Amino acid sequence: MECGGFAEFARQLEREGELVRISEPVRTELEITALADREMKSPGGGNALLVEKPLLPTGLISPFPVLINAFGSERRIELVLGVPVEKLVEEIRTLLRAEPPRSFREGWELFRKGLGLMQSRPHQVKYGPCRDRIVRMGPSAEIDLAILPVLRCWPKDGGSFITLPQVFTKDPETGRRNVGMYRMQVYDRATTGMHWQIHKVGARHGKEYWKKGVRMPVAVCLGGDPILTFAATAPLPDGIDELLFAGFLRKKGIPLVRCETVDLEVPASSDFVLEGYVEPPELRPEGPFGDHTGFYTPVEPYPVFHLTCITHRKDAVYPATIVGKPPMEDFYLGTASVRLLFPILQSNFPEIVDLALPPEGVFHNLVFVSIRKQYPYQAYKVMHGLWGMGQMMFTKILVVVDAEVNVRDTSDVLFHLCANVDPERDFLFTRGPSDSLDHAPAVPNIGSHVGIDATRKLPVEGYPRPWPEEVSLPSDFLRELFARFSRSKEGKKGAFRR
């Protein structure tokens, strides 16, 4: 699905039966959270909600509707991508397997693939709907973040937080762009926090501006083509342009317009663009905030974003999400990202069969991976390799199982973990960076990790006895038997017929 903005996205979701409109006023403080949380914890992720009359703390109705849980189901993710996730996975596999052409026909196909990637590059245009309304900061400007229906998500949050921002920054040395997603606590009419943690690219860019002693330009986009929100949340390898990734998924380049007050380019389809700057080394207390860990993260100092201009579409819809105890909307975003990036991971570790991040692990805490084991201690090789891959460095518990175990079935993984593991022999402890939001480590950003080898053991791995065989019935026998005996569709529940 190609989409101009979140208003069009909402109409598409409604046509597909994936959206519920709420026409009566709903408070941005806690009430939208409660309704959205109920949907997110419903089977399959519930429905997206379009709150048409968000009630602000001032008692006024915001002129901008709120769209929430828009990414909260497999079906809605498919609508964002335009095709099933597995189809895109196969396209990525094909690109990674590309070999030198052996014929004119193979050469032409390779050229077409390369041309498609070239056409995915973002490009500049003179105008976009994100410029329908422009309000600059100045003596007579009425610029005010209070007009946005920013949510106060949980009772003990430090304030209202922008939760789906696409934060645009660029490296002052290379000019290379980054689009990250960092929560933004609204302090007043023209300033917010900028919660980029020390491991994030935005924080790295900020340090470079700090060294130079110059103001850092920042642009924050909300909404637009939903593929942009998806790309901003994806844990892409460092150096991969999120907009190029979005263009690849959309099969066409993302059109960009220049900002009004800062030297940055932003997607022309955005619903809102907040332009401004961060002034290193200015910091301000930020939080607490009920985060994806399911706990409140504490008050800590973070950079301050100063607003210089707001632009928005005339039909702008404010995008929002909430995070907290799983399952939440972010589970579906994260799952799709992992599937899309899995071929890249598999190209580095060909023994990996599958990988899953169960929702209980809130992304970083728990990872299951299955491998085709060919030699001793291969599970440990995979553990060390994964801990060295981008945000996988935050994984606290990494469980490696054999190829036939279904890592997307937590019960199957736990059965084999409990059956195959001798804790003294099969647990590997190490130390490394930890997620800034993880409250368990005694020191922030530094923690321990454990790898658990739940694979069958070889003699040289300290298991001299024969490994037992799992009990099962032959598949041919079962097919023949079940063809003879099937559940009766009539009569008593559980009755059989021949």
XYZ file of C-alpha atoms in Angstrom:
498
model
C 0.000 0.000 0.000
C 1.351 3.416 -0.960
C -0.019 6.140 1.236
C 0.219 9.924 1.348
C -0.472 10.532 5.012
C -2.101 9.077 8.091
C -5.576 10.300 7.085
C -5.372 8.190 3.945
C -3.830 5.347 5.944
C -6.785 5.467 8.370
C -9.260 5.303 5.474
C -7.435 2.270 4.070
C -7.531 0.528 7.451
C -11.242 1.288 7.725
C -11.944 -0.178 4.275
C -10.103 -3.330 5.335
C -12.108 -3.654 8.560
C -9.035 -2.922 10.679
C -10.121 0.379 12.252
C -12.713 1.640 14.716
C -13.663 5.321 14.834
C -14.374 6.943 18.203
C -16.478 10.042 17.667
C -17.021 11.156 21.273
C -14.304 13.119 23.142
C -11.551 11.026 24.755
C -8.928 12.525 27.064
C -5.297 12.455 25.955
C -4.395 11.833 29.595
C -4.693 8.100 30.305
C -8.049 7.516 28.572
C -6.627 6.920 25.080
C -4.005 4.676 26.718
C -6.666 2.549 28.388
C -8.655 2.072 25.181
C -5.554 1.341 23.108
C -4.107 -1.069 25.686
C -7.345 -3.059 25.641
C -7.117 -3.383 21.851
C -3.414 -4.285 21.861
C -3.991 -7.105 24.319
C -6.968 -8.470 22.358
C -6.482 -11.574 20.163
C -4.493 -10.702 17.046
C -3.824 -7.152 18.225
C -7.407 -5.873 18.115
C -8.263 -2.843 15.972
C -6.588 0.430 15.149
C -8.396 3.346 16.808
C -9.089 6.750 15.268
C -9.944 9.148 18.072
C -11.691 11.965 16.228
C -12.000 14.362 19.195
C -8.930 14.138 21.439
C -9.667 16.099 24.631
C -6.634 18.145 25.717
C -5.742 18.892 29.376
C -6.929 22.463 28.740
C -10.440 21.172 28.153
C -10.277 21.985 24.435
C -10.671 19.528 21.594
C -7.517 19.212 19.463
C -8.102 19.913 15.769
C -6.052 16.814 14.949
C -7.446 13.265 15.305
C -5.264 10.580 16.922
C -4.508 7.293 15.141
C -3.205 4.618 17.507
C -2.495 0.859 17.220
C -2.197 1.377 13.469
C 0.677 -1.146 13.288
C -0.721 -3.548 15.885
C -1.506 -6.689 13.868
C 0.090 -8.887 11.209
C -2.595 -7.813 8.757
C -1.967 -4.093 9.328
C 1.782 -4.570 8.926
C 1.063 -6.311 5.620
C -1.060 -3.324 4.532
C 1.815 -0.968 5.383
C 4.322 -3.036 3.407
C 1.928 -3.667 0.525
C 2.840 -7.367 0.349
C 3.266 -10.244 2.809
C 6.455 -10.024 4.878
C 7.730 -13.371 3.576
C 7.533 -12.137 -0.034
C 9.866 -9.267 0.850
C 12.114 -11.696 2.720
C 12.516 -13.713 -0.480
C 13.330 -10.566 -2.466
C 16.074 -9.713 0.009
C 17.400 -13.281 -0.159
C 17.524 -13.016 -3.952
C 19.514 -9.795 -3.776
C 21.960 -11.302 -1.291
C 22.439 -14.401 -3.479
C 23.137 -12.394 -6.628
C 26.151 -13.802 -8.504
C 28.012 -12.580 -11.595
C 25.792 -13.166 -14.680
C 26.558 -16.159 -16.876
C 24.363 -15.073 -19.768
C 22.781 -11.996 -21.322
C 19.447 -12.894 -19.708
C 20.990 -13.203 -16.235
C 22.838 -9.936 -16.834
C 19.593 -8.184 -17.754
C 17.871 -9.501 -14.623
C 20.758 -8.320 -12.464
C 20.611 -4.908 -14.159
C 16.887 -4.668 -13.428
C 17.487 -5.430 -9.746
C 20.182 -2.777 -9.569
C 17.968 -0.299 -11.390
C 15.208 -0.985 -8.873
C 17.568 -0.151 -6.024
C 18.649 3.053 -7.767
C 15.013 4.038 -8.170
C 14.529 3.480 -4.434
C 16.834 6.372 -3.552
C 15.131 9.400 -1.967
C 14.890 12.516 -4.139
C 14.172 16.181 -3.526
C 10.946 17.903 -4.656
C 9.960 21.554 -4.433
C 6.743 21.103 -2.479
C 4.938 18.574 -0.351
C 1.685 18.469 1.624
C 3.669 18.648 4.858
C 4.014 22.375 3.964
C 0.251 23.070 3.766
C 0.466 25.061 7.028
C 3.644 26.771 8.266
C 4.122 28.455 11.655
C 7.575 29.829 12.458
C 8.885 30.754 15.871
C 9.029 34.525 16.314
C 7.792 37.462 18.432
C 4.237 37.174 17.079
C 4.168 33.457 16.316
C 1.484 31.296 17.868
C 3.710 28.224 17.796
C 2.594 25.912 20.579
C 3.062 22.170 21.046
C -0.064 22.197 23.222
C -2.242 22.116 20.095
C -0.987 18.577 19.403
C -2.878 15.745 21.126
C 0.275 14.395 22.789
C -0.528 11.522 25.129
C 0.169 11.179 28.811
C 0.373 7.424 28.733
C 0.719 6.160 32.310
C -0.217 7.663 35.707
C 3.320 8.329 36.943
C 4.771 9.591 33.636
C 6.689 12.851 33.994
C 4.415 14.505 31.435
C 3.113 14.067 27.906
C 5.349 12.206 25.447
C 5.543 12.157 21.664
C 5.850 8.410 21.072
C 6.145 7.890 17.283
C 8.616 10.583 16.173
C 10.882 10.095 13.182
C 13.935 12.062 14.328
C 16.160 13.309 11.475
C 19.786 14.195 12.177
C 22.973 14.187 10.119
C 26.646 13.604 10.813
C 28.431 17.000 10.738
C 31.501 15.426 9.136
C 30.031 13.137 6.470
C 26.569 14.638 6.074
C 25.150 11.114 6.348
C 21.520 11.077 7.459
C 19.987 9.069 10.285
C 16.343 8.575 11.134
C 15.766 7.295 14.649
C 12.815 6.975 16.969
C 13.425 8.570 20.352
C 10.641 9.537 22.728
C 10.157 13.257 23.345
C 8.768 14.601 26.630
C 6.948 17.892 26.096
C 8.278 20.452 28.583
C 6.450 23.559 27.374
C 5.094 25.214 24.237
C 8.438 25.098 22.391
C 10.808 22.598 24.072
C 10.914 18.835 24.549
C 13.341 16.215 25.734
C 15.279 14.158 23.197
C 15.714 10.673 24.608
C 18.520 9.305 22.470
C 20.457 6.794 24.537
C 24.246 6.616 24.458
C 24.255 3.685 21.990
C 22.053 5.453 19.414
C 23.243 7.166 16.231
C 21.464 10.403 17.181
C 23.534 10.562 20.363
C 26.709 9.969 18.329
C 25.817 12.838 16.012
C 25.151 15.009 19.059
C 28.633 14.331 20.427
C 30.180 15.473 17.153
C 28.309 18.783 17.293
C 29.293 19.124 20.944
C 32.974 18.705 20.024
C 32.603 21.430 17.436
C 30.704 23.668 19.826
C 27.910 24.301 17.310
C 24.123 23.983 17.362
C 22.738 20.696 16.034
C 19.862 20.902 13.511
C 17.062 18.400 14.147
C 13.779 17.727 12.359
C 11.040 15.527 13.760
C 8.439 14.051 11.394
C 5.152 12.564 12.500
C 3.038 10.348 10.287
C 3.211 10.566 6.498
C 3.522 7.377 4.510
C 3.401 4.686 7.255
C 6.387 2.947 5.660
C 8.469 5.808 7.116
C 7.410 4.992 10.674
C 8.202 1.334 10.032
C 11.670 2.175 8.661
C 12.454 4.465 11.610
C 11.748 1.629 14.059
C 13.776 -1.000 12.175
C 17.130 -1.953 13.776
C 19.066 -1.452 10.544
C 22.826 -2.032 10.362
C 24.792 1.134 11.074
C 25.242 3.195 7.915
C 22.117 1.952 6.107
C 19.882 4.901 5.169
C 16.396 4.423 6.601
C 14.882 6.342 3.681
C 16.616 4.087 1.157
C 15.221 1.108 3.072
C 11.750 2.690 2.964
C 12.148 3.301 -0.777
C 13.182 -0.313 -1.325
C 10.071 -1.502 0.504
C 7.872 0.941 -1.392
C 9.562 0.201 -4.757
C 10.055 3.931 -5.396
C 12.116 6.724 -3.918
C 10.818 8.814 -1.019
C 10.207 12.463 -2.075
C 11.874 14.987 0.242
C 11.435 18.709 0.832
C 13.858 21.104 2.485
C 12.997 22.329 5.949
C 12.055 25.954 6.511
C 14.439 26.803 9.367
C 17.090 24.034 9.525
C 19.446 22.512 6.962
C 17.714 19.151 6.659
C 15.425 17.358 4.217
C 12.278 15.555 5.336
C 9.612 13.373 3.664
C 7.113 15.502 1.761
C 4.224 13.258 2.855
C 4.693 13.889 6.599
C 1.615 14.854 8.594
C 3.686 17.101 10.895
C 7.264 18.392 10.816
C 8.757 19.867 13.986
C 11.905 21.794 13.087
C 14.438 22.929 15.639
C 17.788 22.312 17.226
C 19.636 20.713 20.102
C 22.231 22.896 21.809
C 25.021 20.656 23.123
C 25.744 20.218 25.982
C 22.382 21.460 27.342
C 20.653 18.726 29.357
C 17.413 18.591 31.313
C 15.786 15.951 33.540
C 13.562 13.643 31.484
C 11.055 11.055 32.727
C 9.843 8.992 34.429
C 8.142 7.133 31.592
C 6.280 3.812 31.462
C 8.373 2.051 28.827
C 8.326 -1.119 26.721
C 10.028 -2.949 29.590
C 6.720 -2.811 31.470
C 8.287 -0.620 34.153
C 8.791 3.090 34.653
C 12.236 4.252 33.584
C 13.736 6.785 36.024
C 14.418 10.499 35.661
C 17.743 11.094 33.886
C 19.333 14.062 32.067
C 18.857 14.182 28.282
C 19.331 16.795 25.530
C 16.693 19.468 24.949
C 14.986 20.006 21.597
C 14.095 23.646 20.832
C 11.269 24.188 18.359
C 11.721 26.815 15.624
C 8.909 25.895 13.226
C 5.889 23.613 12.870
C 4.527 22.616 9.478
C 1.694 20.206 8.826
C -0.779 18.864 6.301
C -4.207 20.470 6.172
C -5.743 17.026 6.911
C -3.074 16.042 9.449
C -3.658 13.075 11.754
C -1.487 12.710 14.863
C 0.193 9.264 15.113
C 0.652 7.765 18.555
C 1.484 4.539 20.291
C 1.864 3.352 23.842
C 4.432 0.953 25.234
C 4.240 -1.168 28.352
C 3.741 -4.766 29.399
C 3.608 -6.989 26.305
C 1.981 -7.697 23.995
C 1.855 -4.195 22.557
C 1.807 -2.604 19.115
C 5.600 -2.531 18.995
C 5.662 -6.351 19.031
C 4.260 -6.467 15.477
C 6.658 -3.761 14.242
C 9.622 -5.549 15.798
C 8.613 -8.986 14.552
C 8.293 -7.761 10.972
C 11.666 -5.989 11.161
C 13.363 -9.142 12.445
C 11.879 -11.190 9.595
C 13.020 -8.669 6.967
C 16.548 -8.438 8.350
C 16.852 -12.182 8.996
C 18.350 -12.969 5.534
C 21.193 -10.551 6.266
C 21.787 -12.259 9.612
C 21.642 -15.672 7.959
C 24.173 -14.640 5.327
C 26.657 -14.107 8.189
C 25.612 -17.247 10.057
C 24.469 -19.851 7.485
C 23.937 -22.467 10.205
C 21.028 -20.456 11.649
C 17.644 -21.954 10.735
C 15.346 -19.483 12.482
C 15.333 -16.789 15.143
C 12.575 -15.395 17.345
C 12.180 -12.650 19.927
C 9.237 -13.732 22.115
C 7.082 -10.864 23.406
C 7.840 -11.708 27.033
C 11.441 -10.688 26.386
C 10.454 -7.150 25.302
C 12.906 -7.361 22.373
C 16.289 -7.259 24.119
C 15.857 -9.630 27.045
C 15.300 -12.982 25.343
C 16.218 -14.485 21.954
C 15.649 -18.031 20.696
C 17.754 -19.272 17.775
C 17.836 -22.680 16.079
C 20.901 -23.989 14.237
C 22.056 -26.906 12.108
C 24.755 -28.132 14.424
C 27.775 -29.615 12.633
C 30.665 -29.374 15.099
C 31.392 -29.019 18.829
C 30.674 -25.706 20.550
C 28.996 -24.301 17.439
C 26.243 -22.937 19.672
C 28.820 -20.773 21.481
C 30.182 -19.500 18.180
C 26.645 -18.360 17.262
C 26.141 -16.742 20.675
C 29.298 -14.646 20.418
C 28.515 -13.709 16.846
C 24.984 -12.548 17.610
C 26.111 -10.480 20.578
C 28.360 -8.642 18.142
C 25.510 -7.762 15.747
C 24.106 -4.262 16.325
C 21.315 -4.125 18.890
C 21.694 -7.850 19.556
C 24.456 -6.735 21.918
C 21.688 -5.960 24.442
C 20.333 -9.542 24.519
C 20.372 -10.743 28.118
C 19.338 -14.371 27.566
C 20.164 -16.183 24.312
C 18.945 -19.760 23.908
C 20.346 -21.956 21.110
C 18.408 -25.087 20.092
C 18.621 -27.696 17.343
C 17.179 -27.177 13.852
C 13.959 -29.136 14.360
C 12.857 -27.023 17.362
C 10.253 -24.367 16.517
C 11.673 -21.169 18.005
C 8.349 -19.402 17.426
C 6.723 -21.841 19.849
C 7.928 -20.858 23.320
C 6.596 -24.098 24.801
C 8.684 -26.170 22.363
C 11.812 -24.154 23.198
C 11.278 -24.454 26.955
C 10.713 -28.210 26.670
C 14.055 -28.709 24.910
C 15.836 -26.217 27.153
C 14.713 -28.048 30.290
C 15.426 -31.452 28.797
C 18.827 -30.837 27.186
C 20.597 -28.457 29.552
C 23.025 -29.213 32.355
C 23.347 -25.685 33.828
C 26.959 -26.029 34.989
C 28.071 -27.223 31.556
C 25.750 -25.361 29.190
C 25.500 -21.819 30.573
C 27.914 -19.213 29.227
C 28.134 -15.929 31.139
C 29.714 -12.788 29.762
C 29.553 -9.013 30.232
C 28.861 -6.210 27.795
C 26.664 -3.220 27.000
C 23.086 -3.369 28.231
C 19.948 -1.554 27.183
C 19.743 1.884 28.816
C 16.140 1.113 29.792
C 17.040 -2.140 31.570
C 16.642 -1.526 35.307
C 18.157 -4.864 36.403
C 21.912 -4.053 36.099
C 23.413 -2.285 39.124
C 25.233 0.147 36.792
C 23.334 1.705 33.865
C 24.315 0.548 30.347
C 26.606 -2.248 31.607
C 25.365 -5.740 32.391
C 25.811 -9.472 32.152
C 24.513 -11.814 29.463
C 23.902 -15.540 29.461
C 23.967 -17.928 26.533
C 22.298 -21.316 26.995
C 23.311 -24.226 24.784
C 20.149 -26.341 24.568
C 21.364 -28.394 21.585
C 22.125 -32.116 21.622
C 25.620 -32.638 23.053
C 28.522 -34.328 21.325
C 31.039 -36.505 23.223
C 33.781 -33.850 22.997
C 31.394 -31.368 24.605
C 31.536 -33.326 27.839
C 28.746 -35.848 27.202
C 30.232 -39.367 26.927
C 26.885 -41.231 27.003
C 24.719 -41.871 23.910
C 22.231 -39.050 23.443
C 18.661 -40.404 23.792
C 16.124 -40.306 20.975
C 12.909 -38.332 21.383
C 9.724 -40.373 21.434
C 7.457 -39.969 18.401
C 5.207 -41.930 16.082
C 6.197 -42.369 12.415
C 4.652 -39.727 10.159
C 3.554 -42.272 7.504
C 1.792 -44.306 10.172
C -0.009 -41.220 11.483
C -1.172 -40.121 8.045
C -2.612 -43.550 7.308
C -4.293 -43.819 10.707
C -5.813 -40.363 10.631
C -7.108 -41.001 7.122
C -9.049 -43.946 8.577
C -10.204 -42.231 11.740
C -11.286 -38.602 11.750
C -13.271 -36.432 14.137
C -16.991 -36.557 13.474
C -18.472 -33.240 12.402
C -21.848 -34.322 13.748
C -23.057 -35.845 16.920
C -21.182 -35.768 20.212
C -18.108 -33.575 20.614
C -15.008 -35.720 20.202
C -16.810 -38.592 18.536
C -14.974 -40.544 15.831
C -16.230 -41.940 12.576
C -14.686 -44.389 10.133
